[in-house]
Short mmCIF file of C-alpha atoms in Angstrom, two decimals:
data_model
loop_
_atom_site.label_atom_id
_atom_site.label_comp_id
_atom_site.label_asym_id
_atom_site.label_seq_id
_atom_site.Cartn_x
_atom_site.Cartn_y
_atom_site.Cartn_z
CA MET A 1 19.28 5.39 -8.72
CA GLN A 2 18.93 6.05 -12.44
CA GLU A 3 15.19 6.01 -13.13
CA ILE A 4 11.79 5.22 -11.60
CA LEU A 5 9.22 3.25 -13.61
CA LEU A 6 5.60 2.88 -12.52
CA ILE A 7 3.88 -0.11 -14.08
CA GLY A 8 0.12 -0.44 -14.04
CA PHE A 9 -3.02 -1.24 -16.01
CA TYR A 10 -4.93 1.96 -15.18
CA GLN A 11 -5.40 4.63 -17.85
CA PRO A 12 -3.15 7.60 -17.01
CA ASP A 13 -5.04 10.80 -16.20
CA GLU A 14 -4.32 14.42 -15.40
CA PRO A 15 -3.74 13.96 -11.62
CA LEU A 16 -1.24 11.15 -12.27
CA THR A 17 0.58 13.29 -14.84
CA ARG A 18 0.78 16.18 -12.40
CA PHE A 19 2.05 13.84 -9.68
CA LEU A 20 4.79 12.47 -11.97
CA GLU A 21 5.92 15.95 -12.97
CA ALA A 22 6.06 17.13 -9.37
CA ALA A 23 7.94 13.99 -8.26
CA GLN A 24 10.50 14.38 -11.04
CA GLN A 25 11.24 17.92 -9.89
CA GLU A 26 11.42 16.94 -6.22
CA PHE A 27 13.73 13.93 -6.66
CA ASN A 28 15.56 15.09 -9.78
CA LEU A 29 15.04 11.70 -11.42
CA PRO A 30 13.23 10.66 -14.62
CA ILE A 31 9.92 9.01 -13.71
CA ARG A 32 7.72 7.26 -16.26
CA TYR A 33 4.39 5.45 -16.19
CA LEU A 34 4.22 2.28 -18.30
CA GLN A 35 0.68 1.06 -19.00
CA GLU A 36 -0.05 -2.62 -19.50
CA PHE A 37 -2.34 -3.47 -22.43
CA VAL A 38 -4.09 -6.02 -20.21
CA PRO A 39 -3.54 -6.85 -16.50
CA LEU A 40 -0.37 -8.96 -16.52
CA GLY A 41 -0.14 -10.08 -12.90
CA THR A 42 2.59 -9.25 -10.39
CA GLY A 43 5.39 -10.33 -12.75
CA GLY A 44 4.06 -9.98 -16.27
CA GLY A 45 4.68 -6.27 -16.49
CA LEU A 46 8.31 -6.77 -15.57
CA TYR A 47 8.83 -9.12 -18.50
CA HIS A 48 6.70 -7.08 -20.91
CA PHE A 49 8.69 -3.89 -20.18
CA ARG A 50 12.05 -5.66 -19.86
CA ASP A 51 13.74 -3.47 -22.50
CA GLN A 52 12.79 -0.29 -20.65
CA ILE A 53 13.89 -1.78 -17.34
CA LEU A 54 17.28 -2.86 -18.67
CA ALA A 55 17.90 0.35 -20.65
CA GLY A 56 21.09 2.00 -19.45
CA GLY A 57 22.56 -1.27 -18.17
CA PRO A 58 21.57 -1.17 -14.48
CA GLU A 59 23.57 -3.18 -12.01
CA ALA A 60 20.23 -4.30 -10.48
CA PHE A 61 16.72 -2.95 -10.06
CA PHE A 62 14.31 -2.68 -7.15
CA VAL A 63 10.74 -3.95 -7.53
CA LEU A 64 8.27 -2.46 -5.05
CA ASN A 65 4.62 -3.37 -4.72
CA ALA A 66 2.55 -0.16 -4.60
CA ASP A 67 0.32 -1.37 -1.75
CA VAL A 68 2.92 -1.51 1.08
CA CYS A 69 4.30 1.01 3.53
CA SER A 70 7.74 0.55 5.03
CA ASP A 71 10.90 2.40 5.98
CA PHE A 72 12.22 0.75 2.79
CA PRO A 73 15.77 -0.39 3.78
CA LEU A 74 16.94 -0.22 0.15
CA SER A 75 20.55 0.64 0.97
CA ALA A 76 20.85 -2.35 3.29
CA MET A 77 19.35 -4.61 0.62
CA LEU A 78 21.81 -3.27 -1.96
CA ASP A 79 24.72 -3.91 0.41
CA ALA A 80 23.50 -7.47 0.96
CA TYR A 81 23.14 -8.01 -2.77
CA ARG A 82 26.66 -6.72 -3.49
CA HIS A 83 28.10 -8.94 -0.77
CA GLN A 84 26.35 -12.02 -2.16
CA PRO A 85 24.87 -11.46 -5.66
CA HIS A 86 21.90 -13.60 -6.63
CA PRO A 87 19.07 -13.10 -9.13
CA PHE A 88 16.38 -12.52 -6.49
CA LEU A 89 16.57 -10.81 -3.11
CA LEU A 90 13.34 -10.58 -1.12
CA LEU A 91 12.72 -8.35 1.86
CA GLY A 92 11.15 -10.32 4.71
CA THR A 93 9.75 -9.58 8.15
CA THR A 94 8.14 -11.68 10.85
CA ALA A 95 4.48 -12.25 11.70
CA ASN A 96 2.70 -14.36 14.29
CA ARG A 97 1.46 -17.82 13.34
CA THR A 98 -2.13 -16.69 12.89
CA GLN A 99 -1.49 -13.73 10.60
CA SER A 100 1.28 -15.36 8.57
CA LEU A 101 -1.42 -17.29 6.67
CA ASN A 102 -2.48 -14.00 5.03
CA TYR A 103 0.91 -13.45 3.38
CA GLY A 104 3.55 -15.16 1.28
CA CYS A 105 5.55 -17.35 3.67
CA ILE A 106 9.30 -17.91 3.40
CA VAL A 107 11.33 -20.84 4.77
CA GLU A 108 14.97 -19.76 4.87
CA ASN A 109 18.35 -21.26 5.64
CA PRO A 110 19.21 -19.31 8.80
CA GLN A 111 22.95 -19.41 7.98
CA THR A 112 22.92 -18.43 4.30
CA HIS A 113 19.44 -16.79 4.12
CA GLU A 114 18.63 -18.79 0.98
CA VAL A 115 14.90 -19.24 0.39
CA LEU A 116 14.34 -22.98 0.63
CA HIS A 117 10.55 -22.95 0.30
CA TYR A 118 7.95 -20.35 -0.60
CA VAL A 119 4.14 -20.60 -0.30
CA GLU A 120 1.72 -17.80 -1.13
CA LYS A 121 -1.02 -17.51 1.57
CA PRO A 122 -0.80 -21.11 2.81
CA SER A 123 -3.78 -22.90 4.36
CA THR A 124 -1.67 -24.13 7.28
CA PHE A 125 1.31 -22.65 9.12
CA VAL A 126 4.53 -22.74 7.11
CA SER A 127 6.78 -20.03 8.52
CA ASP A 128 6.64 -16.81 10.54
CA VAL A 129 8.83 -15.04 7.93
CA ILE A 130 6.62 -13.26 5.40
CA ASN A 131 7.23 -11.56 2.08
CA CYS A 132 7.16 -7.73 2.25
CA GLY A 133 6.59 -7.17 -1.48
CA ILE A 134 9.94 -5.32 -1.76
CA TYR A 135 12.58 -6.93 -3.95
CA LEU A 136 16.00 -6.38 -5.50
CA PHE A 137 16.49 -8.23 -8.78
CA SER A 138 19.57 -8.66 -10.96
CA PRO A 139 19.15 -8.46 -14.75
CA GLU A 140 19.37 -12.29 -14.77
CA ALA A 141 16.07 -12.40 -12.82
CA LEU A 142 14.23 -11.73 -16.07
CA LYS A 143 15.29 -15.11 -17.52
CA PRO A 144 12.97 -17.16 -15.29
CA LEU A 145 10.16 -14.77 -16.23
CA ARG A 146 10.91 -15.51 -19.89
CA ASP A 147 10.73 -19.22 -19.14
CA VAL A 148 7.31 -18.77 -17.54
CA PHE A 149 6.11 -16.72 -20.50
CA GLN A 150 7.25 -19.38 -23.00
CA ARG A 151 5.65 -22.15 -20.93
CA ASN A 152 2.38 -20.21 -20.74
CA GLN A 153 2.50 -19.75 -24.53
CA GLN A 154 2.95 -23.47 -25.10
CA ASP A 155 0.19 -24.39 -22.66
CA GLY A 156 -2.17 -21.84 -24.22
CA GLN A 157 -1.63 -23.20 -27.72
CA LEU A 158 -2.31 -26.74 -26.49
CA CYS A 159 -5.65 -25.57 -25.13
CA LEU A 160 -6.81 -24.07 -28.45
CA PRO A 161 -9.74 -25.87 -30.13
CA LEU A 162 -8.76 -28.29 -32.87
CA GLY A 163 -8.27 -26.49 -36.21
CA GLU A 164 -8.05 -23.01 -34.75
CA ASP A 165 -5.14 -20.89 -35.91
CA SER A 166 -2.40 -21.07 -33.28
CA SER A 167 -0.08 -18.55 -34.89
CA GLY A 168 0.92 -15.49 -32.93
CA LEU A 169 0.93 -15.04 -29.15
CA TRP A 170 -1.69 -16.47 -26.85
CA PRO A 171 -3.13 -13.43 -24.95
CA GLY A 172 -2.76 -15.09 -21.56
CA ALA A 173 0.92 -15.88 -22.01
CA GLY A 174 2.02 -12.53 -20.61
CA THR A 175 0.27 -13.03 -17.26
CA ILE A 176 2.93 -14.01 -14.74
CA ARG A 177 2.39 -14.45 -11.01
CA LEU A 178 5.71 -13.54 -9.47
CA GLU A 179 4.98 -15.35 -6.23
CA GLN A 180 3.52 -18.65 -7.49
CA ASP A 181 5.13 -18.96 -10.91
CA VAL A 182 8.63 -17.80 -9.95
CA PHE A 183 9.33 -17.77 -6.22
CA SER A 184 7.62 -21.06 -5.41
CA ALA A 185 9.18 -22.75 -8.46
CA LEU A 186 12.74 -21.55 -7.86
CA ALA A 187 12.89 -21.85 -4.06
CA GLY A 188 15.69 -24.14 -2.93
CA GLN A 189 17.66 -23.75 -6.18
CA GLY A 190 20.17 -21.20 -4.95
CA GLN A 191 18.59 -18.28 -6.81
CA ILE A 192 16.34 -16.60 -4.20
CA TYR A 193 17.54 -15.10 -0.89
CA VAL A 194 15.83 -13.12 1.82
CA HIS A 195 16.93 -10.00 3.69
CA LEU A 196 15.15 -9.72 7.05
CA THR A 197 14.14 -6.37 8.52
CA ASP A 198 12.75 -5.37 11.90
CA GLY A 199 11.66 -1.95 10.60
CA ILE A 200 8.11 -0.74 10.02
CA TRP A 201 6.00 -2.54 7.41
CA SER A 202 2.37 -3.01 6.52
CA GLN A 203 0.19 -3.78 3.53
CA ILE A 204 -2.27 -1.07 2.43
CA LYS A 205 -5.27 -2.89 1.04
CA SER A 206 -8.10 -1.00 2.75
CA ALA A 207 -8.85 2.41 4.22
CA GLY A 208 -8.33 0.95 7.70
CA SER A 209 -4.83 -0.18 6.77
CA ALA A 210 -4.12 3.34 5.45
CA LEU A 211 -4.76 4.69 8.97
CA TYR A 212 -2.49 2.05 10.37
CA ALA A 213 0.21 2.96 7.86
CA SER A 214 -0.19 6.64 8.79
CA ARG A 215 0.43 5.70 12.44
CA LEU A 216 3.60 3.84 11.45
CA TYR A 217 4.92 6.74 9.38
CA LEU A 218 4.15 9.35 12.03
CA GLY A 219 5.96 7.20 14.58
CA GLN A 220 8.90 6.93 12.19
CA TYR A 221 8.96 10.73 11.84
CA GLN A 222 9.42 10.91 15.60
CA LEU A 223 12.77 9.17 15.08
CA THR A 224 13.92 10.46 11.71
CA HIS A 225 12.09 13.79 10.99
CA PRO A 226 10.77 15.22 14.26
CA GLU A 227 10.54 18.65 12.61
CA ARG A 228 7.59 17.37 10.52
CA LEU A 229 5.44 16.76 13.61
CA ALA A 230 3.29 19.40 15.28
CA LYS A 231 4.29 20.54 18.75
CA HIS A 232 2.00 21.75 21.53
CA ALA A 233 2.58 25.46 22.04
CA PRO A 234 0.85 28.19 24.11
CA GLY A 235 -2.02 29.68 22.14
CA GLY A 236 -2.09 26.77 19.68
CA PRO A 237 -4.17 23.59 19.39
CA ARG A 238 -3.65 20.87 21.96
CA ILE A 239 -1.46 18.14 20.46
CA ARG A 240 -1.59 14.57 21.78
CA GLY A 241 0.88 12.08 20.31
CA ASN A 242 2.13 12.22 16.76
CA VAL A 243 0.33 14.76 14.54
CA TYR A 244 1.15 16.22 11.14
CA ILE A 245 -0.33 19.57 10.10
CA HIS A 246 0.33 20.98 6.62
CA PRO A 247 1.72 24.54 6.84
CA THR A 248 -1.28 25.93 4.87
CA ALA A 249 -3.88 24.36 7.19
CA LYS A 250 -5.80 26.61 9.60
CA VAL A 251 -6.38 24.98 13.00
CA ALA A 252 -8.26 26.77 15.81
CA PRO A 253 -6.36 27.03 19.10
CA SER A 254 -9.10 25.23 21.04
CA ALA A 255 -8.99 22.11 18.84
CA VAL A 256 -7.58 18.86 20.28
CA LEU A 257 -5.62 16.72 17.81
CA GLY A 258 -4.11 13.29 18.08
CA PRO A 259 -2.80 10.77 18.36
CA ASN A 260 -2.24 9.63 14.74
CA VAL A 261 -3.67 12.57 12.89
CA SER A 262 -2.62 13.90 9.49
CA ILE A 263 -4.07 17.19 8.24
CA GLY A 264 -3.57 18.07 4.56
CA GLU A 265 -3.13 21.19 2.50
CA GLY A 266 -5.63 24.00 2.99
CA VAL A 267 -7.71 22.16 5.62
CA THR A 268 -9.75 24.23 8.10
CA VAL A 269 -10.27 22.92 11.64
CA GLY A 270 -12.73 24.95 13.69
CA GLU A 271 -12.99 25.76 17.39
CA GLY A 272 -13.47 22.88 19.79
CA VAL A 273 -12.90 20.15 17.18
CA ARG A 274 -11.72 16.75 18.48
CA LEU A 275 -9.74 14.83 15.91
CA ARG A 276 -8.18 11.41 16.59
CA GLU A 277 -6.81 8.49 14.53
CA SER A 278 -7.81 10.18 11.29
CA ILE A 279 -6.60 11.54 7.97
CA VAL A 280 -8.11 14.80 6.69
CA LEU A 281 -7.30 15.40 3.01
CA HIS A 282 -6.71 18.71 1.31
CA GLY A 283 -9.35 21.41 1.28
CA ALA A 284 -11.64 19.73 3.83
CA MET A 285 -13.46 21.77 6.53
CA LEU A 286 -14.29 20.58 10.04
CA GLN A 287 -16.67 23.14 11.55
CA GLU A 288 -16.94 24.06 15.22
CA HIS A 289 -17.12 21.32 17.83
CA THR A 290 -17.16 18.37 15.43
CA CYS A 291 -15.74 15.03 16.63
CA VAL A 292 -13.91 12.93 14.03
CA LEU A 293 -12.52 9.55 15.17
CA HIS A 294 -11.04 6.68 13.11
CA THR A 295 -12.05 8.36 9.85
CA ILE A 296 -10.66 9.40 6.48
CA VAL A 297 -12.17 12.71 5.34
CA GLY A 298 -12.00 13.14 1.58
CA TRP A 299 -10.71 16.28 -0.12
CA GLY A 300 -13.10 19.23 -0.25
CA SER A 301 -15.55 17.65 2.23
CA THR A 302 -17.33 19.52 5.03
CA VAL A 303 -18.39 18.22 8.43
CA GLY A 304 -20.98 20.50 10.08
CA ARG A 305 -20.99 21.90 13.63
CA TRP A 306 -21.48 19.45 16.48
CA ALA A 307 -21.52 16.47 14.07
CA ARG A 308 -19.84 13.23 15.04
CA VAL A 309 -18.08 11.06 12.43
CA GLU A 310 -16.66 7.88 13.87
CA GLY A 311 -15.35 4.50 12.78
CA THR A 312 -14.01 1.36 14.40
CA PRO A 313 -10.25 0.62 14.39
CA ASN A 314 -9.20 -1.87 11.70
CA ASP A 315 -5.48 -2.48 11.95
CA PRO A 316 -3.76 -5.09 9.70
CA ASN A 317 -0.91 -5.61 12.13
CA PRO A 318 0.89 -8.86 11.12
CA ASN A 319 1.92 -9.39 14.74
CA ASP A 320 -1.57 -8.97 16.20
CA PRO A 321 -3.46 -12.28 16.11
CA ARG A 322 -6.78 -10.40 16.36
CA ALA A 323 -6.04 -8.06 13.44
CA HIS A 324 -8.81 -7.74 10.87
CA MET A 325 -7.63 -8.93 7.45
CA ASP A 326 -9.05 -7.64 4.19
CA SER A 327 -10.08 -11.09 3.03
CA GLU A 328 -12.85 -11.15 5.61
CA SER A 329 -16.40 -10.22 4.55
CA LEU A 330 -17.45 -6.56 4.47
CA PHE A 331 -21.10 -7.38 5.19
CA LYS A 332 -23.14 -9.46 7.61
CA ASP A 333 -26.96 -9.70 7.51
CA GLY A 334 -27.05 -6.88 4.98
CA LYS A 335 -25.11 -4.50 7.23
CA LEU A 336 -21.64 -3.15 6.77
CA LEU A 337 -19.40 -4.64 9.43
CA PRO A 338 -17.76 -2.18 11.84
CA ALA A 339 -14.75 -0.52 10.24
CA ILE A 340 -13.32 2.94 9.87
CA THR A 341 -15.58 5.60 8.36
CA ILE A 342 -14.72 7.01 4.91
CA LEU A 343 -16.03 10.29 3.55
CA GLY A 344 -15.48 10.57 -0.20
CA CYS A 345 -14.44 13.82 -1.86
CA ARG A 346 -16.78 16.83 -1.55
CA VAL A 347 -19.15 15.18 0.86
CA ARG A 348 -21.28 17.47 3.05
CA ILE A 349 -22.23 16.29 6.53
CA PRO A 350 -24.88 18.52 8.17
CA ALA A 351 -24.74 19.82 11.72
CA GLU A 352 -25.54 17.61 14.66
CA VAL A 353 -25.71 14.24 12.86
CA LEU A 354 -23.90 10.97 13.54
CA ILE A 355 -22.07 8.99 10.86
CA LEU A 356 -20.84 5.69 12.34
CA ASN A 357 -18.93 2.87 10.61
CA SER A 358 -20.09 3.98 7.17
CA ILE A 359 -18.75 4.73 3.70
CA VAL A 360 -20.10 7.90 2.05
CA LEU A 361 -19.48 8.04 -1.70
CA PRO A 362 -18.25 11.29 -3.29
CA HIS A 363 -20.42 14.39 -3.79
CA LYS A 364 -23.13 13.25 -1.36
CA GLU A 365 -24.98 15.83 0.77
CA LEU A 366 -26.51 14.07 3.74
CA SER A 367 -29.57 15.12 5.69
CA ARG A 368 -29.59 12.62 8.58
CA SER A 369 -27.54 10.15 10.57
CA PHE A 370 -26.29 6.81 9.27
CA THR A 371 -24.82 3.68 10.92
CA ASN A 372 -23.08 0.71 9.28
CA GLN A 373 -24.07 1.61 5.72
CA ILE A 374 -22.60 2.41 2.31
CA ILE A 375 -24.27 5.67 1.32
CA LEU A 376 -24.62 5.87 -2.45
#
């Protein structure tokens, strides 16, 4: 790996800069953030920054959507690419018939693994093989993106009002939808292939899916990095299932943690706390005898003694036909539908209150209980 490029539309800020500097030191690789001048879609940024991507003459380059978790079988994908080079190699996994409609669906040749047909979020069942949003492209993959850009430019100029100056670039020409404009168009032409994986994978499009992703990663640690997981020991907190505790966190010995719990840097967990299916971010404090279930606790937040903060599981499992997808409505009859509870940064929850299925925005200091609400 020669370099890592992050492409996005968001204005870079100090936390992002600190993250990039720390990541460069950790991985000993140059890492740069490239900011789009306007949102360019899932493929437009690749074409816009093509010179930076191809600098140094890479053999190929990985393209990873930022909203997925996976064990990322990049070495296996590279081996498959070198065995049978093609412009586009997609990572695919399987989903049940119901959930496949929420993803890009791939019809492959089972012998050659060529992508014969591709449909993004079809209205009817197409295939149980779905797109993971993890790709390996050859430098030649940028040529179809150029063709889409030029076609967009021509179409945009045709749509200009009569007499208007059509010189220069049409602003919308750079917006390229990788899935619809490229994959769907090129499927069946011998350019796109799929590499199937049975490893862990999930989209992360909501706080609920972040908890599900945490569960997948903690389970993966059990296989690959068991030293990262907390162990139950005499005189220490009771550990149930897979739990991560940052070395700087202070956890009382009478606390009960797990399964699927991740405790960040500098967190304080008091006596008698029950913590399950939750993420507690850095600097948060859970005072004595609090109960936190199916919740993300923002950094610097405080949950008072004997308070209960609870949410409802919301797992985007592509193989669970009852899984809640992000496209469904958040509200019904003016009430927030049951989902995990989110405490923003530096929220203060007083003692002996209940926060259920709610979202608390940052810097709020509550005085009473709330259920199924967004607390502004």
